[in-house]
Tab-separated table of C-alpha atoms and ligand atoms in Angstrom:
chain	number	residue	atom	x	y	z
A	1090	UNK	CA	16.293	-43.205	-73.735
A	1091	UNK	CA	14.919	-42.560	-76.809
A	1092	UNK	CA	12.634	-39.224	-77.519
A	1093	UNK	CA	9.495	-40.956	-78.797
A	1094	UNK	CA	9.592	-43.154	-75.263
A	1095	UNK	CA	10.963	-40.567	-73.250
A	1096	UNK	CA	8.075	-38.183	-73.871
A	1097	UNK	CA	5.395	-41.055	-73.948
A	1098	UNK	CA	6.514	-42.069	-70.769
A	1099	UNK	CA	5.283	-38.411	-69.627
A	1100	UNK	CA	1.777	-39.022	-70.677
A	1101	UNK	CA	1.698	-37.371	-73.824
A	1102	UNK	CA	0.397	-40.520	-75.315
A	1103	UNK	CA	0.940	-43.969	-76.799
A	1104	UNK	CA	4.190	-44.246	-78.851
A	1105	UNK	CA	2.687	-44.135	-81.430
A	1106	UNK	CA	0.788	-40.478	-80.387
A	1107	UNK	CA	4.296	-38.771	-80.235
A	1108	UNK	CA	5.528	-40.107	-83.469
A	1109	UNK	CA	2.540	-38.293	-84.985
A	1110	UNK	CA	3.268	-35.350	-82.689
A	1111	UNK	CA	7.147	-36.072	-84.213
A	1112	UNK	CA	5.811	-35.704	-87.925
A	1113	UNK	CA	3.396	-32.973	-87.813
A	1114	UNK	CA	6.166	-30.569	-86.539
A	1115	UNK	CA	4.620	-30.102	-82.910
A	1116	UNK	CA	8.229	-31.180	-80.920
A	1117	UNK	CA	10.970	-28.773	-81.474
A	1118	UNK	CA	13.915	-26.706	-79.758
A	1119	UNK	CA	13.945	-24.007	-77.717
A	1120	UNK	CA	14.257	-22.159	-81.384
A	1121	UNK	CA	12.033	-23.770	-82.937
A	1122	UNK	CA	13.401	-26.188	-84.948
A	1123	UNK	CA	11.371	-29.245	-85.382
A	1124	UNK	CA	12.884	-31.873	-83.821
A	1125	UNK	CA	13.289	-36.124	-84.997
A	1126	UNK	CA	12.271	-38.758	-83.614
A	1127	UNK	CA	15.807	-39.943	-82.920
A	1128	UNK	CA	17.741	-36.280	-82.224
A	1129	UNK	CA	19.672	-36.006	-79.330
A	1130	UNK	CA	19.190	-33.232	-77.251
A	1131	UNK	CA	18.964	-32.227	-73.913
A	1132	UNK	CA	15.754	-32.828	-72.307
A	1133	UNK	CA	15.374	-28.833	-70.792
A	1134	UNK	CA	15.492	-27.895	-74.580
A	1135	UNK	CA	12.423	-29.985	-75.918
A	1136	UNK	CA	9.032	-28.030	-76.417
A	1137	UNK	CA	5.842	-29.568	-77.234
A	1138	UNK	CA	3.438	-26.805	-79.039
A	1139	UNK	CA	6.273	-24.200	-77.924
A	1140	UNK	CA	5.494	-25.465	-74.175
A	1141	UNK	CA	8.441	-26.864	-72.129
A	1142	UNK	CA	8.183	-30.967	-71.346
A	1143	UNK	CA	6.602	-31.408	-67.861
A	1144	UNK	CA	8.997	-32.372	-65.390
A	1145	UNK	CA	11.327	-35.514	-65.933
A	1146	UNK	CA	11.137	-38.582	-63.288
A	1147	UNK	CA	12.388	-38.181	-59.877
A	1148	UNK	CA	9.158	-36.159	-59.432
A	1149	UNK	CA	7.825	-35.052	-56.312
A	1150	UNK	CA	4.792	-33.008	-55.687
A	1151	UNK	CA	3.054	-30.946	-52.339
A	1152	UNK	CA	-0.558	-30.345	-52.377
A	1153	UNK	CA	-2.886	-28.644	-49.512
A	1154	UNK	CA	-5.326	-31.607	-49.671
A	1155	UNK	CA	-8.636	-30.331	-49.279
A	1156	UNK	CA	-11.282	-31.512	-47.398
A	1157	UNK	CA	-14.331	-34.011	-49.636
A	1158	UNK	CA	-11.817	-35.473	-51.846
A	1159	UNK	CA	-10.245	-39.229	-51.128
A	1160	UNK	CA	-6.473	-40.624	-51.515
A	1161	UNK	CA	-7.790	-43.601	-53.731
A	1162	UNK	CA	-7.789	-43.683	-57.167
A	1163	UNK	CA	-10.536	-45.799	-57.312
A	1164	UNK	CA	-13.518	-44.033	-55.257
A	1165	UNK	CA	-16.176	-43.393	-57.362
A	1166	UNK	CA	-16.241	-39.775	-55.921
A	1167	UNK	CA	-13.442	-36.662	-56.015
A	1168	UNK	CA	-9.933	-38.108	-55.341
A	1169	UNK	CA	-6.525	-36.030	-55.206
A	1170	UNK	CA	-5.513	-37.520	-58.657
A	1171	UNK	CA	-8.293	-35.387	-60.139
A	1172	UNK	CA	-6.515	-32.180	-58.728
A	1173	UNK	CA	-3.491	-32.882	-61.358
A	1174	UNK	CA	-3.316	-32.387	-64.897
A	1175	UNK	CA	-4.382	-35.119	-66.841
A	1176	UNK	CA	-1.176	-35.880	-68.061
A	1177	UNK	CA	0.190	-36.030	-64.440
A	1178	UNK	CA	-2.090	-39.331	-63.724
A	1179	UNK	CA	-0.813	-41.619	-67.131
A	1180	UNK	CA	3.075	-41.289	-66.056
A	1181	UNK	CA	5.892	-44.265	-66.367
A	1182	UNK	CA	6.898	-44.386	-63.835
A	1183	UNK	CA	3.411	-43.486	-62.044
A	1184	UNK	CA	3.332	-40.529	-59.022
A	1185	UNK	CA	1.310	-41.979	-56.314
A	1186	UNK	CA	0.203	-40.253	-53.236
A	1187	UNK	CA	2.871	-40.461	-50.045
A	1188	UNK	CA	0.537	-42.277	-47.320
A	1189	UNK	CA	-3.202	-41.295	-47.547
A	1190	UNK	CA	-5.077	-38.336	-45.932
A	1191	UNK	CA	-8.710	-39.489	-44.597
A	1192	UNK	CA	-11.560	-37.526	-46.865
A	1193	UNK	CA	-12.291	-35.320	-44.267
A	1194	UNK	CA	-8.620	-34.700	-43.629
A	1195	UNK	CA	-6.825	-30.958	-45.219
A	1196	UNK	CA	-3.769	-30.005	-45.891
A	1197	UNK	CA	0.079	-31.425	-46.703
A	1198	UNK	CA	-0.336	-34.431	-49.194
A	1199	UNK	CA	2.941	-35.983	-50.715
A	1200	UNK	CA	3.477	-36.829	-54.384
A	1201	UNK	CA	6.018	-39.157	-55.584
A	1202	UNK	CA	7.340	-41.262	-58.745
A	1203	UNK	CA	10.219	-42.335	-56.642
A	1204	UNK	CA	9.342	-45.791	-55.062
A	1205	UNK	CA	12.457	-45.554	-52.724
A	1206	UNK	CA	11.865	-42.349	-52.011
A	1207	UNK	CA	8.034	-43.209	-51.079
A	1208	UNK	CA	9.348	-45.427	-48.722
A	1209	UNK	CA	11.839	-43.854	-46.985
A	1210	UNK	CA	9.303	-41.054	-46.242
A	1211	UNK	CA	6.515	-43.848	-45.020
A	1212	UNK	CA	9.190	-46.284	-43.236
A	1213	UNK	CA	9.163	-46.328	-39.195
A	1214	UNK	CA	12.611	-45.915	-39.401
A	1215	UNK	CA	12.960	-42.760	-41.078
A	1216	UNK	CA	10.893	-41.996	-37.996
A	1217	UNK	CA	9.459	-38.570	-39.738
A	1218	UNK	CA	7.157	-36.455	-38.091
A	1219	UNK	CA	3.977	-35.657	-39.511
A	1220	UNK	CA	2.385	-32.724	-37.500
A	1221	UNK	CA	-1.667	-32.267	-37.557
A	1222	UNK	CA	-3.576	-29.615	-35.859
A	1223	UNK	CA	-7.017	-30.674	-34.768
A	1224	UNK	CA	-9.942	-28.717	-33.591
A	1225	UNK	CA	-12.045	-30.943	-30.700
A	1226	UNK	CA	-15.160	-31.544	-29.937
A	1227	UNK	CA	-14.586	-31.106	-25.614
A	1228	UNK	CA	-12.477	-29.110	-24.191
A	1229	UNK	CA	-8.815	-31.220	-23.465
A	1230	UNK	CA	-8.938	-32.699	-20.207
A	1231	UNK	CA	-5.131	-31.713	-19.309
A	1232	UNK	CA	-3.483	-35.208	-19.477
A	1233	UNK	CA	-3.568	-36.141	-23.394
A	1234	UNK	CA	-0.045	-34.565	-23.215
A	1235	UNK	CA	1.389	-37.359	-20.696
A	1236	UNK	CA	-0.763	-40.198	-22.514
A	1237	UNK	CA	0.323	-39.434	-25.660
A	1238	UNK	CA	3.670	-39.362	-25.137
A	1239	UNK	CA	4.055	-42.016	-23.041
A	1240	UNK	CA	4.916	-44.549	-25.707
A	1241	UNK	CA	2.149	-47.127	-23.919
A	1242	UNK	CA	-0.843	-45.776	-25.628
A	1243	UNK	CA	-3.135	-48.887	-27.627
A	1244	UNK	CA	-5.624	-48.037	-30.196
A	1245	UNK	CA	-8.845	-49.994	-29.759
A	1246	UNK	CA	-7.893	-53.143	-32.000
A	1247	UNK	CA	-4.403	-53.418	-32.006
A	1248	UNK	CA	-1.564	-54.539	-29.936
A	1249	UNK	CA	1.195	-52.776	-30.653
A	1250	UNK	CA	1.380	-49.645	-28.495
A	1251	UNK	CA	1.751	-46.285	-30.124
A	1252	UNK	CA	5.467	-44.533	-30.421
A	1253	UNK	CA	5.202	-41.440	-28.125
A	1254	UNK	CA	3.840	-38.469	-29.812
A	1255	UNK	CA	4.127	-34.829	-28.762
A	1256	UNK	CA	1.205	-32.997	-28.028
A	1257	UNK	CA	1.177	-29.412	-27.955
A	1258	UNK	CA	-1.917	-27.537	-26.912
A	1259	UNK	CA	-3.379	-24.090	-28.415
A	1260	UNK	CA	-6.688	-23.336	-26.828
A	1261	UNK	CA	-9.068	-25.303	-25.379
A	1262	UNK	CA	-10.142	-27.488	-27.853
A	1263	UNK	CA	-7.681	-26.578	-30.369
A	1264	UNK	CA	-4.245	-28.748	-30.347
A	1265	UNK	CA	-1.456	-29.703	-32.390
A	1266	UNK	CA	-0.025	-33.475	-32.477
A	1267	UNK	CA	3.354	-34.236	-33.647
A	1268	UNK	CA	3.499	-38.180	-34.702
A	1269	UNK	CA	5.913	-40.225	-36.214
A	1270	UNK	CA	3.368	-43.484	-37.015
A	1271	UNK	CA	1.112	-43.495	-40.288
A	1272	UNK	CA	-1.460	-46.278	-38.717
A	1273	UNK	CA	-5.485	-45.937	-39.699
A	1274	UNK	CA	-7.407	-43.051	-38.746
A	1275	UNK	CA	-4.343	-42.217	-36.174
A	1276	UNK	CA	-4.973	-38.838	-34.906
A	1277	UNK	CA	-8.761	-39.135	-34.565
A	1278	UNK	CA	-7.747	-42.574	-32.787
A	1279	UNK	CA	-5.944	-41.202	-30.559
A	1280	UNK	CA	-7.918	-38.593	-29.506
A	1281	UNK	CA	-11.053	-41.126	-29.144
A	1282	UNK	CA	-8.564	-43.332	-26.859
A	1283	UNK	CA	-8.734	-39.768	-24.625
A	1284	UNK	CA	-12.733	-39.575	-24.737
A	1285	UNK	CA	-12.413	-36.809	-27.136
A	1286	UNK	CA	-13.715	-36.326	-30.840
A	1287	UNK	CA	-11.072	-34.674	-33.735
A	1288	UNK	CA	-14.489	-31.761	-35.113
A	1289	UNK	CA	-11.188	-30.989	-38.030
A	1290	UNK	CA	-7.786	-31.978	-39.060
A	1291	UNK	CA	-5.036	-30.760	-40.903
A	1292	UNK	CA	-1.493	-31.970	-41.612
A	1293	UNK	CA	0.261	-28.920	-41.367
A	1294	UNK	CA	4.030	-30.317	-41.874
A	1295	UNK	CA	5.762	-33.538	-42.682
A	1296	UNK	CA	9.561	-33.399	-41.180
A	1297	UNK	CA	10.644	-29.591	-41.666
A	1298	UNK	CA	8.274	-29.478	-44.806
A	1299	UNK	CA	5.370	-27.464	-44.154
A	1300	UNK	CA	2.345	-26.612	-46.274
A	1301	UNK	CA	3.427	-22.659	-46.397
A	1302	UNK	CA	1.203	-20.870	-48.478
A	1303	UNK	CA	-0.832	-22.892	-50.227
A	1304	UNK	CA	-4.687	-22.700	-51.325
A	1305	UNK	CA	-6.818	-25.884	-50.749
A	1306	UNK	CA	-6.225	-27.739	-54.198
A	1307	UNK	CA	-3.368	-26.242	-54.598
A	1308	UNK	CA	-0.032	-27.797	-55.502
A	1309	UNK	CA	3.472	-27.738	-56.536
A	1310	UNK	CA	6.395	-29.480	-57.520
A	1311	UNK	CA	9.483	-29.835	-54.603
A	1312	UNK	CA	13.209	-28.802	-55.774
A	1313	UNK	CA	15.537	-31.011	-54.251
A	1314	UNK	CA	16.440	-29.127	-51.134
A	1315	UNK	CA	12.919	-29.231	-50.240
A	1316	UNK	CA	12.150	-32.978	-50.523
A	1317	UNK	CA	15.536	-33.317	-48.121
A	1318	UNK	CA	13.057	-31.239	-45.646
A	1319	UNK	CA	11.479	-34.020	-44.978
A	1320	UNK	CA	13.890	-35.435	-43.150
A	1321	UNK	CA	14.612	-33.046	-41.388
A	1322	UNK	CA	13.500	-32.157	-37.866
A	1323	UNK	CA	9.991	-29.893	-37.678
B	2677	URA	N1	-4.877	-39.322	-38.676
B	2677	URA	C1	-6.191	-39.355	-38.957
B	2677	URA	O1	-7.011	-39.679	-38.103
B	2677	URA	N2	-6.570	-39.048	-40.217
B	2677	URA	C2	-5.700	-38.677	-41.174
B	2677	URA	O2	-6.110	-38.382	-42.301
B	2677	URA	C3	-4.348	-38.638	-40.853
B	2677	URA	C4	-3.950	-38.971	-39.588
């Protein structure tokens, strides 16, 4: 691909933007050599105002979601999108959230610019498991556990029973649920189907991937062994 597209397509700017960026000098080597328009060079060389190029496509981010903020890019109010540099949110191809977190939902939050990817991580059949710990309004009754995972479970509304989950419990009202399904409000759902109420929820791990160390707002950029946690068993 050509330099002029190659760096548009990272949000730089129009075309037309980087061939002005091109003439006044700004794109050059790790030496700083000013660079043309139609060099070739390898990508982990180019600089922009002495900066490194943000990373190429194939890009996939984890943020701790926090609470207030929505997964749409859309709502007139805070959304995740804002959370990422500008640049991030004018990409071809564009990174779009993996799934959506409800607003008053924290923690792990996908980033992708890999539609296949996206979908293997959001298809049934990769049959990943999200896990989300939720504090409760009552304290558990003692047979969410069985109900949960007994694969029979329907959500007001719908028909289609829910795959088992695995419920694991950590204080009275305090539990963790291990599901596999991405369906509408899930976890609160669920809980509601067991004449509870989620108070607060966090995803704390999608397959082996877990949200570690990071702030609220917070996020980062996956190496490859990483996104392959995923699919890997929690
Ligand atoms: N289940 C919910 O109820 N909300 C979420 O944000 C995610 C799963």
């Amino acid at each position: 691909m050509k330099l002029v597209k190659l760096i548009a397509n990272l949000g730089y700017g129009s075309r037309k933007d980087v061939t002005q960026l091109f003439r006044s000098g700004r794109i050059t080597d790790a030496d700083g050599e000013v660079l043309y328009a139609d060099d070739v060079v390898s990508y982990e060389t180019i600089r922009v105002d002495d900066e490194p190029l943000d990373p190429p496509p194939g890009l996939t981010l984890m943020m701790n979601k926090p609470l207030g903020v929505t997964c749409s890019r859309k709502d007139p109010g805070r959304v995740v999108y804002d959370l990422l540099p500008p640049r991030y949110n004018v990409r071809s191809p564009a990174l779009s959230s993996v799934g959506r977190l409800d607003r008053d939902t924290s923690g792990l939050l996908l980033f992708t610019d890999d539609g296949a990817l996206l979908h293997r991580i959001i298809s049934p059949k990769a049959n990943v498991t999200k896990i989300y710990e939720a504090t409760l309004a009552q304290d558990l009754r003692g047979d969410e556990g069985a109900l949960f995972a007994s694969g029979t479970l329907l959500l007001e509304g719908e028909t289609t029973p829910l795959a088992p989950a695995v419920l694991e419990v950590l204080g009275p009202r305090h539990a963790r649920l291990g599901v596999s399904e991405g369906r509408y409000h899930q976890v609160r759902r669920m809980f509601a189907a067991a004449g509870n109420h989620v108070e607060t929820l966090q995803r704390v791990s999608i397959g082996a991937l877990a949200l570690g160390g990071l702030a609220p707002g917070e996020w980062r950029a996956l190496d490859a062994a990483e996104v392959a946690l995923i699919f890997s068993n929690p």
